[in-house]
GROMACS .gro file of C-alpha atoms in nm:
model
  307
    1MET     CA    1 -19.601   9.877   3.621
    2LEU     CA    2 -19.571   9.517   3.663
    3TYR     CA    3 -19.254   9.354   3.576
    4TYR     CA    4 -19.223   9.203   3.224
    5SER     CA    5 -19.495   9.428   3.095
    6ASP     CA    6 -19.308   9.760   3.015
    7MET     CA    7 -19.249   9.670   2.628
    8PRO     CA    8 -19.031   9.947   2.462
    9LEU     CA    9 -19.049   9.791   2.103
   10ASP     CA   10 -19.243   9.855   1.821
   11ARG     CA   11 -19.350   9.495   1.711
   12GLY     CA   12 -19.382   9.587   1.350
   13SER     CA   13 -19.691   9.359   1.313
   14ASN     CA   14 -19.780   9.510   0.969
   15PHE     CA   15 -19.456   9.492   0.833
   16ARG     CA   16 -19.276   9.212   0.948
   17LYS     CA   17 -19.417   8.966   0.670
   18ASP     CA   18 -19.222   9.173   0.397
   19ALA     CA   19 -18.863   8.993   0.349
   20ALA     CA   20 -18.712   9.308   0.241
   21TRP     CA   21 -18.829   9.515   0.540
   22LEU     CA   22 -18.703   9.255   0.755
   23SER     CA   23 -18.375   9.208   0.596
   24ALA     CA   24 -18.324   9.577   0.618
   25LYS     CA   25 -18.376   9.545   1.000
   26MET     CA   26 -18.092   9.299   1.013
   27SER     CA   27 -17.840   9.586   0.988
   28ALA     CA   28 -17.512   9.659   1.154
   29GLN     CA   29 -17.709   9.844   1.419
   30SER     CA   30 -17.932   9.543   1.525
   31LYS     CA   31 -17.917   9.429   1.845
   32TRP     CA   32 -17.939   9.032   1.912
   33LEU     CA   33 -18.068   8.863   2.248
   34LEU     CA   34 -17.946   8.492   2.268
   35VAL     CA   35 -18.142   8.242   2.452
   36ASN     CA   36 -18.002   7.905   2.550
   37ASN     CA   37 -18.246   7.629   2.692
   38ASN     CA   38 -18.485   7.902   2.813
   39HIS     CA   39 -18.211   8.104   2.966
   40THR     CA   40 -18.124   8.450   2.883
   41LEU     CA   41 -17.762   8.616   2.817
   42PHE     CA   42 -17.672   8.838   3.079
   43TYR     CA   43 -17.332   9.002   3.154
   44LYS     CA   44 -17.105   8.838   3.397
   45ASN     CA   45 -17.234   8.853   3.765
   46SER     CA   46 -17.478   9.131   3.662
   47PRO     CA   47 -17.836   9.146   3.630
   48GLN     CA   48 -17.782   9.372   3.296
   49VAL     CA   49 -17.940   9.187   3.003
   50CYS     CA   50 -17.634   9.121   2.733
   51TYR     CA   51 -17.740   9.245   2.365
   52LEU     CA   52 -17.483   9.133   2.086
   53THR     CA   53 -17.434   9.329   1.782
   54HIS     CA   54 -17.504   9.154   1.414
   55GLN     CA   55 -17.143   9.146   1.368
   56GLN     CA   56 -17.077   8.928   1.654
   57ILE     CA   57 -17.352   8.650   1.562
   58ALA     CA   58 -17.338   8.738   1.165
   59HIS     CA   59 -17.174   8.380   1.106
   60LEU     CA   60 -17.433   8.192   1.275
   61ASP     CA   61 -17.712   8.058   1.107
   62LEU     CA   62 -17.985   8.338   1.131
   63SER     CA   63 -18.271   8.170   0.940
   64ASP     CA   64 -18.456   8.132   1.267
   65ALA     CA   65 -18.399   8.479   1.378
   66LEU     CA   66 -18.700   8.602   1.576
   67PHE     CA   67 -18.773   8.970   1.525
   68LEU     CA   68 -18.881   9.100   1.850
   69GLY     CA   69 -18.946   9.485   1.753
   70SER     CA   70 -18.762   9.816   1.659
   71ASN     CA   71 -18.624  10.022   1.928
   72ASP     CA   72 -18.654  10.425   1.941
   73GLU     CA   73 -18.373  10.437   1.657
   74GLN     CA   74 -18.560  10.204   1.465
   75HIS     CA   75 -18.322   9.946   1.473
   76GLY     CA   76 -18.402   9.576   1.492
   77VAL     CA   77 -18.407   9.389   1.779
   78PHE     CA   78 -18.367   9.021   1.737
   79ALA     CA   79 -18.377   8.688   1.958
   80LEU     CA   80 -18.201   8.367   1.855
   81ASP     CA   81 -18.219   8.039   2.022
   82VAL     CA   82 -17.870   7.890   2.028
   83SER     CA   83 -17.970   7.568   2.241
   84ALA     CA   84 -17.854   7.347   1.976
   85ILE     CA   85 -17.531   7.492   1.926
   86HIS     CA   86 -17.227   7.355   2.117
   87ASP     CA   87 -17.092   7.565   2.395
   88ASP     CA   88 -16.742   7.554   2.223
   89GLU     CA   89 -16.885   7.735   1.966
   90LEU     CA   90 -17.086   7.978   2.156
   91ALA     CA   91 -16.773   8.052   2.398
   92PRO     CA   92 -16.598   8.279   2.158
   93ILE     CA   93 -16.931   8.458   2.086
   94ILE     CA   94 -17.037   8.537   2.417
   95GLY     CA   95 -16.699   8.593   2.589
   96ASP     CA   96 -16.770   8.608   2.982
   97ALA     CA   97 -17.123   8.655   2.938
   98GLN     CA   98 -17.335   8.389   3.088
   99PHE     CA   99 -17.695   8.237   3.063
  100PHE     CA  100 -17.943   8.256   3.344
  101ASP     CA  101 -18.318   8.237   3.424
  102ILE     CA  102 -18.462   8.589   3.396
  103ARG     CA  103 -18.628   8.513   3.715
  104GLN     CA  104 -18.299   8.456   3.899
  105TYR     CA  105 -18.240   8.836   3.885
  106GLY     CA  106 -18.604   8.925   3.875
  107PRO     CA  107 -18.647   9.279   3.999
  108GLN     CA  108 -18.294   9.363   3.957
  109VAL     CA  109 -18.340   9.357   3.567
  110ALA     CA  110 -18.416   9.685   3.393
  111MET     CA  111 -18.798   9.711   3.361
  112GLN     CA  112 -18.776   9.745   2.979
  113ASP     CA  113 -18.496   9.490   2.929
  114GLY     CA  114 -18.682   9.241   3.164
  115SER     CA  115 -18.991   9.272   2.922
  116ILE     CA  116 -18.778   9.228   2.599
  117ALA     CA  117 -18.612   8.894   2.760
  118ALA     CA  118 -18.952   8.753   2.866
  119LEU     CA  119 -19.083   8.797   2.486
  120ALA     CA  120 -18.770   8.619   2.362
  121ARG     CA  121 -18.783   8.349   2.606
  122GLY     CA  122 -19.154   8.289   2.553
  123LEU     CA  123 -19.099   8.315   2.171
  124CYS     CA  124 -18.812   8.071   2.177
  125TYR     CA  125 -19.007   7.819   2.402
  126TRP     CA  126 -19.305   7.814   2.171
  127HIS     CA  127 -19.086   7.754   1.873
  128ALA     CA  128 -18.906   7.473   2.052
  129THR     CA  129 -19.234   7.302   2.134
  130HIS     CA  130 -19.410   7.347   1.807
  131SER     CA  131 -19.190   7.187   1.542
  132PHE     CA  132 -19.458   6.989   1.426
  133CYS     CA  133 -19.814   7.063   1.285
  134GLY     CA  134 -20.089   6.985   1.511
  135ARG     CA  135 -20.333   6.908   1.251
  136CYS     CA  136 -20.136   6.647   1.025
  137GLY     CA  137 -19.825   6.591   1.220
  138SER     CA  138 -19.582   6.737   0.932
  139LYS     CA  139 -19.283   6.949   1.012
  140ASN     CA  140 -19.347   7.311   1.075
  141LYS     CA  141 -19.135   7.596   0.938
  142LEU     CA  142 -19.080   7.942   1.083
  143VAL     CA  143 -19.266   8.223   0.922
  144GLU     CA  144 -19.334   8.585   0.989
  145ALA     CA  145 -18.996   8.663   1.153
  146GLY     CA  146 -19.108   8.408   1.422
  147HIS     CA  147 -19.459   8.509   1.505
  148SER     CA  148 -19.603   8.225   1.302
  149ARG     CA  149 -19.516   7.872   1.198
  150LEU     CA  150 -19.643   7.711   0.872
  151CYS     CA  151 -19.707   7.342   0.776
  152GLU     CA  152 -19.492   7.238   0.515
  153ASN     CA  153 -19.741   6.951   0.379
  154GLU     CA  154 -19.878   7.104   0.078
  155HIS     CA  155 -20.224   6.952   0.137
  156CYS     CA  156 -20.236   7.093   0.493
  157ARG     CA  157 -20.030   7.414   0.511
  158HIS     CA  158 -20.216   7.493   0.861
  159PRO     CA  159 -20.068   7.818   1.018
  160THR     CA  160 -19.992   7.819   1.397
  161PHE     CA  161 -19.957   8.112   1.608
  162PRO     CA  162 -19.769   8.173   1.951
  163ARG     CA  163 -19.987   8.049   2.198
  164THR     CA  164 -20.064   8.239   2.546
  165ASP     CA  165 -20.239   8.057   2.830
  166PRO     CA  166 -20.480   8.283   3.032
  167ALA     CA  167 -20.449   8.227   3.398
  168VAL     CA  168 -20.669   8.420   3.652
  169ILE     CA  169 -20.490   8.513   3.993
  170MET     CA  170 -20.686   8.650   4.293
  171VAL     CA  171 -20.685   8.822   4.628
  172VAL     CA  172 -21.004   8.695   4.807
  173THR     CA  173 -21.104   8.935   5.104
  174LYS     CA  174 -21.377   8.907   5.394
  175VAL     CA  175 -21.487   9.127   5.650
  176PHE     CA  176 -21.508   8.887   5.973
  177ALA     CA  177 -21.758   8.922   6.229
  178ASP     CA  178 -21.482   9.119   6.443
  179GLY     CA  179 -21.499   9.400   6.174
  180VAL     CA  180 -21.154   9.320   6.066
  181GLU     CA  181 -21.076   9.242   5.667
  182ARG     CA  182 -20.894   8.944   5.594
  183CYS     CA  183 -20.732   8.788   5.273
  184LEU     CA  184 -20.718   8.433   5.153
  185LEU     CA  185 -20.380   8.300   5.068
  186GLY     CA  186 -20.259   7.948   5.001
  187ARG     CA  187 -19.958   7.740   4.966
  188GLN     CA  188 -19.836   7.453   4.755
  189ALA     CA  189 -19.637   7.178   4.900
  190ILE     CA  190 -19.354   7.225   4.685
  191TRP     CA  191 -19.297   7.587   4.773
  192GLN     CA  192 -19.040   7.718   5.029
  193GLN     CA  193 -19.155   7.651   5.394
  194GLY     CA  194 -19.354   7.928   5.508
  195MET     CA  195 -19.446   8.092   5.174
  196TYR     CA  196 -19.813   8.174   5.102
  197SER     CA  197 -19.931   8.366   4.781
  198SER     CA  198 -20.247   8.444   4.598
  199LEU     CA  199 -20.477   8.166   4.464
  200ALA     CA  200 -20.430   8.114   4.090
  201GLY     CA  201 -20.531   7.869   3.807
  202PHE     CA  202 -20.585   7.848   3.436
  203VAL     CA  203 -20.898   7.935   3.252
  204ASP     CA  204 -21.094   7.670   3.120
  205PRO     CA  205 -21.258   7.642   2.772
  206GLY     CA  206 -21.619   7.799   2.759
  207GLU     CA  207 -21.547   8.007   3.062
  208THR     CA  208 -21.545   8.371   3.153
  209LEU     CA  209 -21.276   8.516   3.351
  210GLU     CA  210 -21.497   8.601   3.648
  211GLN     CA  211 -21.622   8.235   3.629
  212ALA     CA  212 -21.275   8.113   3.649
  213VAL     CA  213 -21.191   8.292   3.970
  214ALA     CA  214 -21.509   8.171   4.148
  215ARG     CA  215 -21.435   7.795   4.017
  216GLU     CA  216 -21.072   7.815   4.121
  217VAL     CA  217 -21.145   7.972   4.472
  218LYS     CA  218 -21.411   7.706   4.523
  219GLU     CA  219 -21.180   7.410   4.400
  220GLU     CA  220 -20.875   7.509   4.595
  221ALA     CA  221 -21.024   7.649   4.905
  222GLY     CA  222 -21.397   7.558   4.932
  223VAL     CA  223 -21.472   7.926   4.962
  224ASP     CA  224 -21.748   8.094   4.738
  225VAL     CA  225 -21.683   8.429   4.606
  226GLU     CA  226 -21.891   8.725   4.450
  227ASN     CA  227 -21.815   9.083   4.330
  228VAL     CA  228 -21.524   8.952   4.134
  229ARG     CA  229 -21.324   9.267   3.988
  230TYR     CA  230 -21.027   9.299   3.747
  231ILE     CA  231 -20.716   9.479   3.866
  232ALA     CA  232 -20.433   9.438   3.642
  233SER     CA  233 -20.252   9.163   3.395
  234GLN     CA  234 -19.903   9.061   3.351
  235PRO     CA  235 -19.712   8.863   3.090
  236TRP     CA  236 -19.584   8.547   3.240
  237PRO     CA  237 -19.391   8.355   2.975
  238PHE     CA  238 -19.248   8.098   3.218
  239PRO     CA  239 -19.329   7.922   2.979
  240SER     CA  240 -19.651   8.054   2.837
  241SER     CA  241 -19.892   8.235   3.046
  242ILE     CA  242 -20.061   8.572   3.096
  243MET     CA  243 -20.165   8.630   3.435
  244LEU     CA  244 -20.513   8.820   3.488
  245GLY     CA  245 -20.537   8.973   3.824
  246PHE     CA  246 -20.851   9.010   4.016
  247ILE     CA  247 -20.994   9.084   4.361
  248ALA     CA  248 -21.277   8.915   4.487
  249GLU     CA  249 -21.524   8.897   4.815
  250ALA     CA  250 -21.574   8.586   5.004
  251LYS     CA  251 -21.926   8.479   5.072
  252THR     CA  252 -21.801   8.213   5.311
  253GLU     CA  253 -21.525   8.209   5.529
  254GLN     CA  254 -21.489   7.814   5.614
  255ILE     CA  255 -21.185   7.665   5.446
  256ASN     CA  256 -21.178   7.314   5.280
  257VAL     CA  257 -20.842   7.266   5.113
  258ASP     CA  258 -20.835   7.028   4.820
  259LYS     CA  259 -20.493   6.872   4.894
  260ASN     CA  260 -20.465   6.802   4.494
  261GLU     CA  261 -20.466   7.163   4.441
  262LEU     CA  262 -20.287   7.318   4.768
  263ASP     CA  263 -20.104   7.218   5.090
  264ASP     CA  264 -20.279   7.489   5.295
  265ALA     CA  265 -20.486   7.792   5.273
  266LYS     CA  266 -20.532   8.068   5.566
  267TRP     CA  267 -20.706   8.414   5.622
  268PHE     CA  268 -20.478   8.667   5.730
  269THR     CA  269 -20.505   9.037   5.840
  270ARG     CA  270 -20.316   9.329   5.696
  271GLU     CA  271 -20.118   9.351   6.036
  272GLU     CA  272 -20.012   8.977   5.978
  273VAL     CA  273 -19.936   9.006   5.620
  274ALA     CA  274 -19.745   9.313   5.681
  275GLU     CA  275 -19.507   9.102   5.932
  276PHE     CA  276 -19.432   8.842   5.626
  277GLY     CA  277 -19.097   8.823   5.499
  278ASN     CA  278 -18.955   8.759   5.161
  279MET     CA  279 -18.946   8.457   4.917
  280GLY     CA  280 -18.584   8.323   4.977
  281ASP     CA  281 -18.563   8.444   5.341
  282GLU     CA  282 -18.424   8.166   5.575
  283GLY     CA  283 -18.632   8.032   5.849
  284GLU     CA  284 -18.991   7.884   5.874
  285HIS     CA  285 -19.176   8.228   5.924
  286TYR     CA  286 -19.442   8.333   5.668
  287LYS     CA  287 -19.307   8.491   5.344
  288LEU     CA  288 -19.460   8.687   5.046
  289PRO     CA  289 -19.427   8.565   4.686
  290ARG     CA  290 -19.135   8.703   4.473
  291VAL     CA  291 -19.130   9.060   4.410
  292ASP     CA  292 -19.163   9.064   4.035
  293SER     CA  293 -19.492   8.852   4.048
  294ILE     CA  294 -19.819   8.982   4.015
  295SER     CA  295 -19.921   8.793   4.322
  296ARG     CA  296 -19.700   8.994   4.523
  297PHE     CA  297 -19.822   9.302   4.350
  298LEU     CA  298 -20.221   9.226   4.434
  299ILE     CA  299 -20.111   9.151   4.782
  300GLU     CA  300 -19.953   9.480   4.801
  301GLN     CA  301 -20.225   9.657   4.667
  302TRP     CA  302 -20.470   9.513   4.917
  303LEU     CA  303 -20.224   9.578   5.196
  304SER     CA  304 -20.241   9.948   5.099
  305ASN     CA  305 -20.607   9.978   5.057
  306LYS     CA  306 -20.554  10.038   4.694
  307VAL     CA  307 -20.805   9.792   4.566
   0.00000   0.00000   0.00000
């Protein structure tokens, strides 16, 4: 199971428009996850997500509460963006809990809690960046328990829904003349020294996913590919993507890096990749991407001959 994809909640898509149903979900047994400037509330010095009770947050303005779903006990789980609330007001509510980027803990966070926290972060980011109607410029208001916004202009009333940007990410392989299969990995200049990862890029309008894979590899590394095959996907709301993982076979092996896209790209054997360190390691040696990413998953699948 990929990180951030083990969602345990029933999103209640067919019921969350019902105000009475939603109000019932905001019971004393409901759980609340606070988000502050895209950071999630964790217990102090711990990768455990900190949920608050309805009683703890009842005096806050809950009109912009975001319904995330119902848990196994059918209790509501909500997110609330508290970015506009002063720290002095938040302090007695959260106690010694602290706000952190989910990715700071990454794989240390329980899989299901990480998925819930990622959903909360993604929804909060979308609302914060869609305050106004994209059609007429009027103010938008939150509706459908946070899963839509509606233009307040009575002559427009245009609905807007949370956006997810599709991005393809791919391991490109080729068997060279020496009979050894290699994979193509690249790096951006801003990354930690020595870190290489799968190539990736956003899907263009009017383009299939397979076409996006071929285009991105060609643009970034100058390599032509074929036999593009889907492997897995991962929600990546940092801020608003869905990562679609593929493996592809290279038709050419000559690399021609576009420096506007990548700092470098190289072919690596399995033996070479197996010697890589991890993101965050000190030193200039080669490093694999973060453990909670689909890039790491795809590389490890190739390493173990599973794709």
